[in-house]
Coordinates of C-alpha atoms in Angstrom, one line a residue:
Chain A
M22 CA -1.4 14.9 12.2
R23 CA 2.0 13.1 12.3
W24 CA 1.8 9.4 11.6
E25 CA 4.2 6.7 12.6
F26 CA 3.9 3.0 12.0
D27 CA 5.5 -0.1 13.3
N28 CA 5.2 -2.7 10.5
T29 CA 5.0 -5.6 12.9
R30 CA 1.4 -4.8 13.9
P31 CA -1.7 -4.4 11.8
V32 CA -1.7 -0.8 10.4
Y33 CA -5.5 -0.3 10.9
I34 CA -5.1 -0.9 14.7
Q35 CA -2.3 1.6 14.8
L36 CA -4.4 4.1 12.9
C37 CA -7.2 3.6 15.4
E38 CA -4.8 4.1 18.3
Q39 CA -3.4 7.3 16.8
F40 CA -6.8 8.8 16.1
T41 CA -7.9 7.9 19.6
N42 CA -4.8 9.6 21.1
A43 CA -5.5 12.7 19.0
I44 CA -9.1 12.8 20.2
I45 CA -8.5 12.3 23.9
S46 CA -5.5 14.7 24.0
G47 CA -7.6 17.3 22.2
A48 CA -5.5 17.5 19.1
L49 CA -8.7 16.7 17.3
L50 CA -11.7 18.5 18.8
P51 CA -15.2 17.3 19.4
G52 CA -17.4 18.0 16.3
E53 CA -14.4 18.6 14.1
K54 CA -14.7 17.4 10.5
L55 CA -12.3 14.9 9.2
M56 CA -10.7 15.0 5.7
S57 CA -11.9 12.4 3.1
V58 CA -10.7 8.8 3.4
R59 CA -8.4 9.4 0.4
D60 CA -6.8 12.5 1.7
L61 CA -6.3 11.0 5.1
A62 CA -4.8 7.9 3.5
K63 CA -2.5 10.0 1.4
E64 CA -1.4 12.0 4.4
A65 CA -0.7 8.9 6.5
G66 CA 0.9 7.1 3.5
V67 CA -1.4 4.1 3.9
N68 CA -3.8 2.2 1.7
P69 CA -7.3 3.9 1.5
N70 CA -8.9 0.5 2.3
T71 CA -6.9 0.3 5.5
M72 CA -7.9 3.9 6.4
Q73 CA -11.5 3.1 5.7
K74 CA -11.3 0.0 8.0
A75 CA -9.8 2.1 10.8
L76 CA -12.5 4.8 10.5
S77 CA -15.3 2.2 10.5
E78 CA -13.8 0.7 13.6
L79 CA -13.7 4.1 15.3
E80 CA -17.3 4.7 14.3
R81 CA -18.3 1.4 15.8
S82 CA -16.6 2.5 19.1
G83 CA -18.5 5.8 19.0
L84 CA -15.6 8.2 18.6
L85 CA -16.6 9.2 15.1
Y86 CA -19.9 9.6 13.3
T87 CA -20.9 10.0 9.7
Q88 CA -23.4 12.4 8.4
R89 CA -24.6 11.0 5.1
T90 CA -23.8 13.9 2.9
A91 CA -21.6 16.2 5.0
G92 CA -18.8 13.7 5.9
R93 CA -17.2 12.3 8.9
F94 CA -16.9 14.0 12.3
I95 CA -15.4 13.6 15.7
T96 CA -18.0 12.8 18.3
E97 CA -19.5 15.7 20.3
N98 CA -20.2 13.3 23.2
K99 CA -17.6 14.6 25.7
E100 CA -18.7 11.9 28.2
K101 CA -17.7 9.3 25.7
I102 CA -14.3 10.9 25.1
K103 CA -13.7 11.2 28.8
E104 CA -14.6 7.5 29.3
I105 CA -12.2 6.4 26.6
K106 CA -9.5 8.7 27.9
Q107 CA -9.8 7.1 31.4
E108 CA -9.9 3.6 29.9
T109 CA -6.8 4.3 27.9
A110 CA -5.0 5.8 30.9
R111 CA -6.0 2.7 33.0
L112 CA -4.6 0.4 30.3
R113 CA -1.3 2.3 30.2
V114 CA -1.0 2.2 34.0
L115 CA -1.6 -1.5 34.0
Q116 CA 1.1 -1.9 31.4
F117 CA 3.4 0.2 33.5
L118 CA 2.7 -1.9 36.6
N119 CA 3.4 -5.0 34.6
E120 CA 6.7 -3.7 33.5
M121 CA 7.6 -2.7 37.0
A122 CA 6.7 -6.1 38.3
Q123 CA 9.0 -7.7 35.8
L124 CA 11.8 -5.5 37.2
G125 CA 10.9 -6.8 40.6
I126 CA 9.7 -3.4 41.9
N127 CA 6.6 -3.5 44.2
S128 CA 3.9 -0.9 44.5
Q129 CA 5.4 0.7 47.6
E130 CA 8.7 1.2 45.8
I131 CA 6.8 2.7 42.8
E132 CA 5.1 5.2 45.1
E133 CA 8.4 6.2 46.7
L134 CA 9.9 6.6 43.2
L135 CA 7.0 8.8 42.1
S136 CA 7.1 11.1 45.1
H137 CA 10.8 11.3 44.8
M138 CA 10.5 12.4 41.2
K139 CA 7.8 14.9 42.0
K140 CA 10.1 16.5 44.6
E141 CA 12.9 16.7 42.0
E142 CA 10.6 18.4 39.5
S143 CA 9.4 21.1 41.9
Chain B
M24 CA -17.8 -8.7 -5.8
T25 CA -16.7 -10.0 -9.2
P26 CA -12.9 -10.4 -9.2
I27 CA -11.0 -8.1 -11.6
L28 CA -8.4 -10.8 -12.1
T29 CA -8.7 -14.6 -11.9
C30 CA -5.8 -17.1 -12.4
E31 CA -6.5 -20.8 -12.4
H32 CA -3.6 -23.3 -12.5
L33 CA -1.6 -20.9 -14.5
T34 CA 1.6 -22.6 -15.7
K35 CA 4.5 -21.5 -17.9
T36 CA 7.3 -23.9 -18.7
Y37 CA 10.6 -23.5 -20.7
G38 CA 11.5 -27.1 -21.5
V39 CA 11.7 -28.8 -18.2
F40 CA 12.0 -25.6 -16.2
R41 CA 8.7 -24.5 -14.6
A42 CA 8.8 -20.7 -14.5
L43 CA 5.3 -20.6 -13.2
D44 CA 3.8 -23.7 -11.6
D45 CA 0.1 -24.2 -11.1
V46 CA -0.7 -20.6 -9.8
S47 CA -4.2 -19.9 -8.8
F48 CA -5.6 -16.7 -7.1
T49 CA -8.1 -13.9 -7.6
I50 CA -7.9 -10.1 -7.0
E51 CA -10.9 -8.0 -6.3
P52 CA -11.5 -4.4 -7.5
G53 CA -10.0 -1.7 -5.4
K54 CA -7.1 -3.7 -4.0
I55 CA -3.3 -3.0 -4.0
V56 CA -1.6 -6.4 -4.1
G57 CA 2.1 -6.9 -3.6
L58 CA 3.7 -9.7 -5.7
L59 CA 6.7 -10.7 -3.7
G60 CA 9.4 -13.2 -4.3
E61 CA 13.2 -13.7 -4.8
N62 CA 14.9 -13.4 -8.1
G63 CA 13.6 -16.0 -10.6
A64 CA 10.5 -16.7 -8.5
G65 CA 8.3 -16.1 -11.5
K66 CA 7.0 -12.5 -10.7
S67 CA 7.9 -11.0 -14.1
T68 CA 6.7 -14.1 -15.9
L69 CA 3.3 -13.8 -14.3
L70 CA 3.0 -10.1 -15.0
K71 CA 4.1 -10.6 -18.7
I72 CA 1.4 -13.3 -19.2
L73 CA -1.2 -11.0 -17.7
A74 CA -0.1 -8.1 -19.8
G75 CA -0.4 -10.3 -22.9
M76 CA 3.3 -10.2 -23.7
L77 CA 3.9 -13.9 -23.1
T78 CA 1.9 -17.0 -23.8
K79 CA 1.0 -19.3 -21.0
T80 CA 1.7 -23.1 -21.3
S81 CA -1.5 -24.1 -19.5
G82 CA -4.2 -23.0 -17.1
R83 CA -6.4 -19.9 -17.4
A84 CA -6.2 -16.2 -16.7
Q85 CA -9.1 -13.8 -17.0
I86 CA -9.0 -10.0 -16.6
D87 CA -12.5 -8.5 -16.2
G88 CA -13.9 -11.6 -18.0
N89 CA -11.4 -11.7 -20.9
E90 CA -8.3 -13.7 -21.6
P91 CA -5.1 -11.5 -21.8
G92 CA -5.0 -10.2 -25.4
V93 CA -5.6 -7.3 -27.6
L94 CA -8.9 -6.4 -25.8
T95 CA -7.5 -6.5 -22.3
K96 CA -4.6 -4.2 -23.3
S97 CA -7.1 -1.4 -23.6
Y98 CA -7.8 -1.5 -19.9
V99 CA -4.6 -3.1 -18.4
S100 CA -1.7 -0.7 -17.8
Y101 CA 1.6 -2.5 -17.7
L102 CA 4.9 -1.2 -16.5
P103 CA 7.5 -3.7 -17.7
D104 CA 10.8 -4.5 -16.0
K105 CA 12.8 -3.2 -19.0
S106 CA 12.4 0.0 -21.0
Y107 CA 10.7 -0.6 -24.4
L108 CA 10.7 3.1 -25.4
N109 CA 12.8 4.7 -28.1
D110 CA 15.4 6.7 -26.3
W111 CA 15.6 9.5 -28.9
M112 CA 12.0 10.5 -27.9
K113 CA 11.3 13.5 -25.7
L114 CA 8.7 13.3 -23.0
S115 CA 6.3 15.3 -25.1
D116 CA 6.7 12.8 -27.9
L117 CA 5.9 10.0 -25.6
F118 CA 2.8 11.7 -24.4
T119 CA 1.6 12.1 -28.0
L120 CA 2.5 8.4 -28.7
F121 CA 0.5 7.2 -25.6
S122 CA -2.4 9.4 -26.4
G123 CA -2.6 7.8 -29.8
F124 CA -2.2 4.3 -28.5
F125 CA -4.5 4.3 -25.4
A126 CA -7.9 5.9 -25.3
D127 CA -7.7 6.0 -21.5
F128 CA -4.5 8.0 -21.4
D129 CA -4.9 11.3 -19.5
I130 CA -2.4 13.7 -20.9
Q131 CA -3.2 16.4 -18.4
K132 CA -2.5 14.1 -15.5
A133 CA 0.8 13.0 -17.2
K134 CA 1.9 16.6 -17.6
E135 CA 1.1 17.4 -14.0
M136 CA 3.0 14.4 -12.7
A137 CA 6.0 15.2 -14.9
K138 CA 6.0 18.7 -13.4
N139 CA 5.8 17.4 -9.8
L140 CA 8.6 15.0 -10.4
G141 CA 10.8 17.8 -11.9
L142 CA 10.9 16.4 -15.5
S143 CA 11.1 18.6 -18.5
E144 CA 9.0 17.6 -21.5
K145 CA 11.7 18.7 -23.8
T146 CA 14.4 16.3 -22.5
R147 CA 15.1 13.2 -24.6
L148 CA 14.9 9.9 -22.8
K149 CA 18.6 9.3 -23.8
A150 CA 19.7 12.3 -21.8
M151 CA 17.9 11.2 -18.6
S152 CA 19.4 9.2 -15.7
K153 CA 18.2 5.7 -14.8
G154 CA 16.0 7.1 -12.0
M155 CA 14.5 9.8 -14.3
Q156 CA 13.7 7.2 -16.9
E157 CA 11.9 5.1 -14.3
K158 CA 9.8 8.1 -13.4
V159 CA 8.9 8.5 -17.0
H160 CA 7.7 4.9 -17.3
L161 CA 5.7 5.3 -14.1
I162 CA 4.1 8.5 -15.3
L163 CA 3.1 6.9 -18.6
T164 CA 1.7 3.8 -16.8
M165 CA -0.2 5.6 -14.0
S166 CA -1.7 8.3 -16.3
R167 CA -4.0 5.8 -17.8
H168 CA -7.5 5.2 -16.4
A169 CA -7.1 1.5 -16.4
K170 CA -8.9 -1.3 -14.5
L171 CA -5.8 -3.2 -13.7
Y172 CA -2.2 -1.9 -13.2
L173 CA 0.6 -4.3 -13.5
L174 CA 3.8 -2.7 -12.1
D175 CA 7.0 -4.7 -12.4
E176 CA 9.6 -3.3 -9.9
P177 CA 8.5 0.4 -10.2
I178 CA 10.7 1.9 -7.5
G179 CA 14.0 0.0 -7.9
G180 CA 16.1 2.9 -9.1
V181 CA 14.6 6.1 -7.8
D182 CA 15.7 8.1 -4.8
P183 CA 13.8 8.0 -1.5
A184 CA 12.0 11.4 -2.0
A185 CA 10.8 10.3 -5.4
R186 CA 9.9 6.9 -4.0
D187 CA 7.5 8.7 -1.5
Y188 CA 6.0 10.7 -4.3
I189 CA 5.6 7.6 -6.5
L190 CA 3.8 5.7 -3.7
D191 CA 1.7 8.8 -3.1
T192 CA 0.9 8.8 -6.8
I193 CA 0.0 5.2 -6.8
L194 CA -2.3 5.7 -3.8
T195 CA -4.1 8.8 -5.2
N196 CA -4.2 8.0 -8.9
F197 CA -6.0 4.8 -9.1
S198 CA -9.8 4.7 -9.0
E199 CA -11.7 2.8 -6.4
D200 CA -12.7 0.0 -8.7
A201 CA -9.2 -0.5 -10.2
S202 CA -6.6 -2.8 -8.8
I203 CA -2.9 -2.8 -8.7
L204 CA -0.5 -5.8 -8.8
I205 CA 2.9 -4.6 -7.9
S206 CA 6.1 -6.7 -7.9
T207 CA 9.0 -5.6 -5.8
H208 CA 12.0 -6.6 -3.7
M209 CA 11.7 -3.5 -1.6
I210 CA 8.9 -4.8 0.7
A211 CA 9.6 -2.5 3.6
D212 CA 9.0 0.5 1.3
V213 CA 5.7 -0.6 0.0
E214 CA 4.1 -2.7 2.7
Q215 CA 2.2 0.2 4.2
I216 CA 0.2 0.7 1.0
L217 CA -0.6 -2.9 0.3
D218 CA -3.9 -4.6 1.0
E219 CA -2.7 -8.1 0.2
A220 CA 0.5 -9.9 -0.4
I221 CA 1.3 -12.8 -2.7
F222 CA 4.5 -14.8 -2.2
L223 CA 5.9 -16.7 -5.1
K224 CA 8.7 -19.2 -4.7
Q225 CA 10.2 -21.2 -7.5
G226 CA 7.2 -20.6 -9.7
K227 CA 4.7 -21.6 -7.0
L228 CA 2.3 -19.5 -5.1
I229 CA 3.1 -20.2 -1.4
L230 CA 1.0 -17.6 0.3
H231 CA -1.8 -15.1 -0.5
A232 CA -3.3 -13.1 2.4
P233 CA -4.2 -9.6 3.6
V234 CA -1.1 -7.9 5.0
D235 CA -2.8 -6.8 8.3
E236 CA -3.8 -10.4 8.8
L237 CA -0.2 -11.6 8.4
R238 CA 1.0 -9.0 10.9
E239 CA -1.7 -10.1 13.3
T240 CA -0.9 -13.8 13.1
H241 CA 2.8 -13.6 12.8
H242 CA 3.5 -10.5 14.9
Q243 CA 6.1 -9.3 12.4
S244 CA 6.3 -7.1 9.4
V245 CA 5.7 -8.5 5.9
D246 CA 9.4 -7.8 5.2
A247 CA 10.5 -9.9 8.2
L248 CA 8.0 -12.7 7.3
F249 CA 9.3 -12.7 3.7
R250 CA 12.9 -13.2 4.9
E251 CA 11.8 -16.0 7.1
V252 CA 9.8 -17.8 4.4
Y253 CA 12.6 -17.6 1.9
R254 CA 15.3 -18.7 4.3
S255 CA 13.8 -22.0 4.9

């Protein structure tokens, strides 16, 4: 995985986001085994404690699970992944709508813009 | 968890000048802590006292239950701000020297790091560039299996590629119950690997907090926060 960080926000939150993106986009597959905390921390260039914190957070949200001796895996619960994918998409759209509102563009204008762009693409 | 390092009201004065002024904090095992501050803030003074190279004026410091001294030197690995090595020595001589001095020196690890950093064991220190000499010091310091690492400006003179390797080395080569106290000006370069930051200003500790907490409350990088704190 490629990691990028913005130092103005907590690193563990950004790790969570990037793992979540990788899982919902399919870059990390359901049931896939993760590297050890240390190796992941090294790959991302972050502190192992921070990586540990992010992984615990993702376990709490149900995207990862730990098998005591075998290691840490991506959840096999596809429903869960789909749910989080939709929730993430919803949040991004909300953010987009907010930005458009700030530009003074209403929902009708957005729809026009979208259909116009679709035509251009095809 | 029992702290690996405890400082209570640690003070160092030179005549009327207070180089270190009533500094109290603790560090738990497994943490990487950044010691940040402008020139003359007391960073090197603090590290020297903890390394047992300088006597405090008052207060108390305990490293794994002992005052800095002969005993703590066996489990504290210190990287000083200036070279203290004889420059006629080759890297291989230094490895032998360190093996004799420190029971926890891992010569295999040192050899491997030297290889990865492109250093020949046959080169004399004298013939190396400043950056290469810094790498040598870091190899010697990080090849010990210490409980506490005190690193005084470890990445000042090395190139960006070596800096990445050094930060990698720091991340992978300390054990889970060891801690690292690292002083630096180059906050942007190290802030991703830090657990906590300590800000020193004119000998006083003005802030000690987990770095992610700082980002959460101030919505800015530790680097930006540092600039703000030291401007006022």
